[in-house]
Short mmCIF file of C-alpha atoms in Angstrom, two decimals:
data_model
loop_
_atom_site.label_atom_id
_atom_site.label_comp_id
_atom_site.label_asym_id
_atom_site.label_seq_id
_atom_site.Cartn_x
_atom_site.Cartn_y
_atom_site.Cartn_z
CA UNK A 1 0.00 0.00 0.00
CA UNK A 2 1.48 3.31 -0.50
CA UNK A 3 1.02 6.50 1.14
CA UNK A 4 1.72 9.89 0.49
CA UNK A 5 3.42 12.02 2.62
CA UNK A 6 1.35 15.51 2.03
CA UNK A 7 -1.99 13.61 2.59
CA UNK A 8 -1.02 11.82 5.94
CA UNK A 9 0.36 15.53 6.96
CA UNK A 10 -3.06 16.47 6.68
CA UNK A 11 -3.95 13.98 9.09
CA UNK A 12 -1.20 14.61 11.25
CA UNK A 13 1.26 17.58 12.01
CA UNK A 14 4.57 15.84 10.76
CA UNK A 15 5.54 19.41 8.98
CA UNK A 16 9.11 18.60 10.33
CA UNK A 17 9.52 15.46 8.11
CA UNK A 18 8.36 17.29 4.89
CA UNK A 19 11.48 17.59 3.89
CA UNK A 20 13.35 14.76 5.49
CA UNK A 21 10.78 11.75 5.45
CA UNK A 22 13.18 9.11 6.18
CA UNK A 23 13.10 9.77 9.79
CA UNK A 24 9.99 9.13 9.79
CA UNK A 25 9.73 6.05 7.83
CA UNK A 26 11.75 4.97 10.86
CA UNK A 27 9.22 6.37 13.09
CA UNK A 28 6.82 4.07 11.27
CA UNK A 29 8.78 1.28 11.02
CA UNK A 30 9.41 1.35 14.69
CA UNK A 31 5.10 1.82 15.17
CA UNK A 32 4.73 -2.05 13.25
CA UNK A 33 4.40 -0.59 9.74
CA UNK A 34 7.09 -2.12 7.91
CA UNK A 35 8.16 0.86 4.80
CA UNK A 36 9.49 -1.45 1.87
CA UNK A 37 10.31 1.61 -0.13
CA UNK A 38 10.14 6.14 -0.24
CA UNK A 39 9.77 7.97 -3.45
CA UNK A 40 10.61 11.08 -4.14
CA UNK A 41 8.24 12.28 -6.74
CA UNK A 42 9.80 15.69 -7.06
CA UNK A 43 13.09 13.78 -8.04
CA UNK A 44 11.63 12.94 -10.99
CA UNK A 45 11.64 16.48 -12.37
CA UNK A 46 14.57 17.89 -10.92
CA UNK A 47 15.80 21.07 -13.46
CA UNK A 48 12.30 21.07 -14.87
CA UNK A 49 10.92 24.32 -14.49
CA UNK A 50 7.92 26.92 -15.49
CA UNK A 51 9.31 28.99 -18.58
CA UNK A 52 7.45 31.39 -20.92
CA UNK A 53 8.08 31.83 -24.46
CA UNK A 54 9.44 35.58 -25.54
CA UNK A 55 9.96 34.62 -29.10
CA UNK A 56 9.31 32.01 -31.48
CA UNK A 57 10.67 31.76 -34.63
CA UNK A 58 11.62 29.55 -37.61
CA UNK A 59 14.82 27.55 -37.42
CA UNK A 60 16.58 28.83 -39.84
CA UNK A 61 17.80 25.19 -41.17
CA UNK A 62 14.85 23.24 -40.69
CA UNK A 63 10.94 23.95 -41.68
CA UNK A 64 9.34 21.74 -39.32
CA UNK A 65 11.26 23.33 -36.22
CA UNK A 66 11.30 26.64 -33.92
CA UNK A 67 13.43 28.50 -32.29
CA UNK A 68 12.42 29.72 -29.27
CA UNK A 69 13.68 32.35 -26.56
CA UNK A 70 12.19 31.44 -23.04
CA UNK A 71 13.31 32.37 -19.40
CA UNK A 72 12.72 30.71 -16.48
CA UNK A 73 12.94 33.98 -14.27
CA UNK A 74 15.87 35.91 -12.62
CA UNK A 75 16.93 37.24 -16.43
CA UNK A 76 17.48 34.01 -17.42
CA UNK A 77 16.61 33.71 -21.20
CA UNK A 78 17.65 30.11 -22.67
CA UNK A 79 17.14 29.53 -26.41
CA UNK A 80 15.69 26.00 -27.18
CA UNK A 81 15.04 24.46 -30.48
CA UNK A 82 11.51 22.95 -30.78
CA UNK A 83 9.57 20.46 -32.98
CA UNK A 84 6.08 21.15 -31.67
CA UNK A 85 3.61 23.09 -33.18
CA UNK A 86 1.26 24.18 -30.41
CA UNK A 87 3.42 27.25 -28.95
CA UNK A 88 3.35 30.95 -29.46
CA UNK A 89 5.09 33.86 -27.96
CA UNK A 90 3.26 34.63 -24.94
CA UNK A 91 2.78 30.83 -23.46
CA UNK A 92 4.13 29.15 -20.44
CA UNK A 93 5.41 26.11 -20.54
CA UNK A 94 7.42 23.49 -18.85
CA UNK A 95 11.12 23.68 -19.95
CA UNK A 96 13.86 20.27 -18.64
CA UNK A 97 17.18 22.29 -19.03
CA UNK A 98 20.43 20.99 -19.10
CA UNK A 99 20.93 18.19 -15.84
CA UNK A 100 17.28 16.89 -16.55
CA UNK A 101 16.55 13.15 -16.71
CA UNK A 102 13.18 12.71 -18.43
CA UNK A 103 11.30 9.18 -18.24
CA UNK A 104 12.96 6.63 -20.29
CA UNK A 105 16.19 8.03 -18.85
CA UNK A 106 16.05 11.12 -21.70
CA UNK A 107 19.18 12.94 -20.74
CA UNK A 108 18.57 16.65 -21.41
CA UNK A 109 21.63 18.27 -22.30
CA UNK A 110 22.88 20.91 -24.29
CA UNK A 111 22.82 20.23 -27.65
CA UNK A 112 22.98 21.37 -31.59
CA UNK A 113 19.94 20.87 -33.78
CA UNK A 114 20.48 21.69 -37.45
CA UNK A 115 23.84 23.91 -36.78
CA UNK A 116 21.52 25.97 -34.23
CA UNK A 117 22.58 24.88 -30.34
CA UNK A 118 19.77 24.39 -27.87
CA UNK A 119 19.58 24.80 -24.37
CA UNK A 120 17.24 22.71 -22.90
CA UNK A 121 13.73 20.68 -24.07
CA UNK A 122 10.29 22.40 -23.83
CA UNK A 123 8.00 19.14 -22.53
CA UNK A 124 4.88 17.76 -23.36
CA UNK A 125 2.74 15.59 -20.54
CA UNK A 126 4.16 12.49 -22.33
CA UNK A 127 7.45 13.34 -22.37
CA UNK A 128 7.02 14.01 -18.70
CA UNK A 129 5.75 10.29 -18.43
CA UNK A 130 2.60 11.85 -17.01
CA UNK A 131 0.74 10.70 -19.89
CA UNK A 132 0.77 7.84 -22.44
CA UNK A 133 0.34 10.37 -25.85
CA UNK A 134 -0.25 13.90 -25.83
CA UNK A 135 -0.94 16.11 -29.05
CA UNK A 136 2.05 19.12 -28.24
CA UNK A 137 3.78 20.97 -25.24
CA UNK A 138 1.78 21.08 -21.61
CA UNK A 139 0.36 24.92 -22.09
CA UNK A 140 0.13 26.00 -18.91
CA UNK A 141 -2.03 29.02 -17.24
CA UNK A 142 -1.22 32.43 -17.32
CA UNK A 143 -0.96 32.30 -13.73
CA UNK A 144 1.69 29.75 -13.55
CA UNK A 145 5.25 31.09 -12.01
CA UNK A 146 8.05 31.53 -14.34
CA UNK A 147 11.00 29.86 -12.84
CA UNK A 148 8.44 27.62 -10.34
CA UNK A 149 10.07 24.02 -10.21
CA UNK A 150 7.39 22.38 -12.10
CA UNK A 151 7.56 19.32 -9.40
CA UNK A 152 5.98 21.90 -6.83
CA UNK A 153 3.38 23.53 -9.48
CA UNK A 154 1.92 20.49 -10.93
CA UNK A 155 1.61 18.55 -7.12
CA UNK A 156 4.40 16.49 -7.77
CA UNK A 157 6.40 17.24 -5.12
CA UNK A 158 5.19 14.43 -2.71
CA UNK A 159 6.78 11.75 -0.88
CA UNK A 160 5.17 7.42 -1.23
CA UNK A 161 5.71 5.68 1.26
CA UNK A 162 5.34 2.17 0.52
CA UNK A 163 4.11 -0.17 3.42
CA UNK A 164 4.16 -3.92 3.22
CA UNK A 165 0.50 -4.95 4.53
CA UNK A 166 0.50 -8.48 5.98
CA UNK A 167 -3.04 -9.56 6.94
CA UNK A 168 -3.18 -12.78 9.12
CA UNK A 169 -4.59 -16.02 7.52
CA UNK A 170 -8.21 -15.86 8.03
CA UNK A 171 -8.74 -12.01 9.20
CA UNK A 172 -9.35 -9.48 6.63
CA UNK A 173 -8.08 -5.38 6.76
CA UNK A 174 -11.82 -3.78 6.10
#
């Protein structure tokens, strides 16, 4: 069975294992609940962020591709070569820069697309693994924060606890 940290802080004040939850896996452990395993969801999108678009434009070597100036806040303007078609000046978006290790262990890294060099990856929900097809980049609200770890905007940044259940032969949990 697995649990998630944010929901059994609701239930409980444990805000001083937010941030450290193996403690309290021991704390649990310790209680009879034996923790088999503790994900880090937010892991999972470390050096994705909230960006928004500033320019698009044509790749100069390649019809089917953009190139795009986006910051992720602080000044920070990253140009990134794209192949979707959805995006316009204006948009947020999710952007995995350089250090980011998409599902399927996609390395994001610096890189040169058609002679043009690209700084990061702007994402759709399937490349984020948080869907099985998707139809262009995640377009996100105008509201979203540029430069927002996209972990903490999306809800992602949660911590599973995964507790072996053993139920006695003959006895039943519910």
């Amino acid at each position: 069975m697995k649990i998630s940290l944010k929901w059994l802080n609701e239930l409980i004040a444990i805000d001083e294992y937010i941030k450290k939850p193996e403690p309290l896996a021991e704390l649990l452990t310790k209680a009879g609940l034996e923790i088999e395993s503790i994900e880090n969801r937010a892991k999972s999108f470390e050096n994705v962020v909230v960006g928004l678009i500033l320019e698009k434009d044509k790749h100069p070597n390649a019809d089917k591709l953009t190139l795009c100036r986006v910051t992720t806040g602080n000044g920070v303007v990253h140009q990134i070569v794209c192949g979707a078609k959805n995006h316009n000046s204006g948009d947020r978006v999710v952007v995995a820069l350089p250090g980011a290790v998409l599902p399927g262990n996609f390395a994001i890294q610096k890189s040169v697309i058609r002679s043009i060099e690209s700084y990061g990856m702007l994402c759709s929900l399937k490349e984020l693994g948080l869907a099985a097809e998707s139809d262009g980049l995640l377009i996100l609200p105008e509201t979203a924060t540029v430069g927002k770890e996209f972990a903490d905007y999306y809800g992602l940044d949660d911590v599973l606890f995964e507790i072996r259940c053993q139920v006695a032969p003959g006895h039943t949990i519910f």
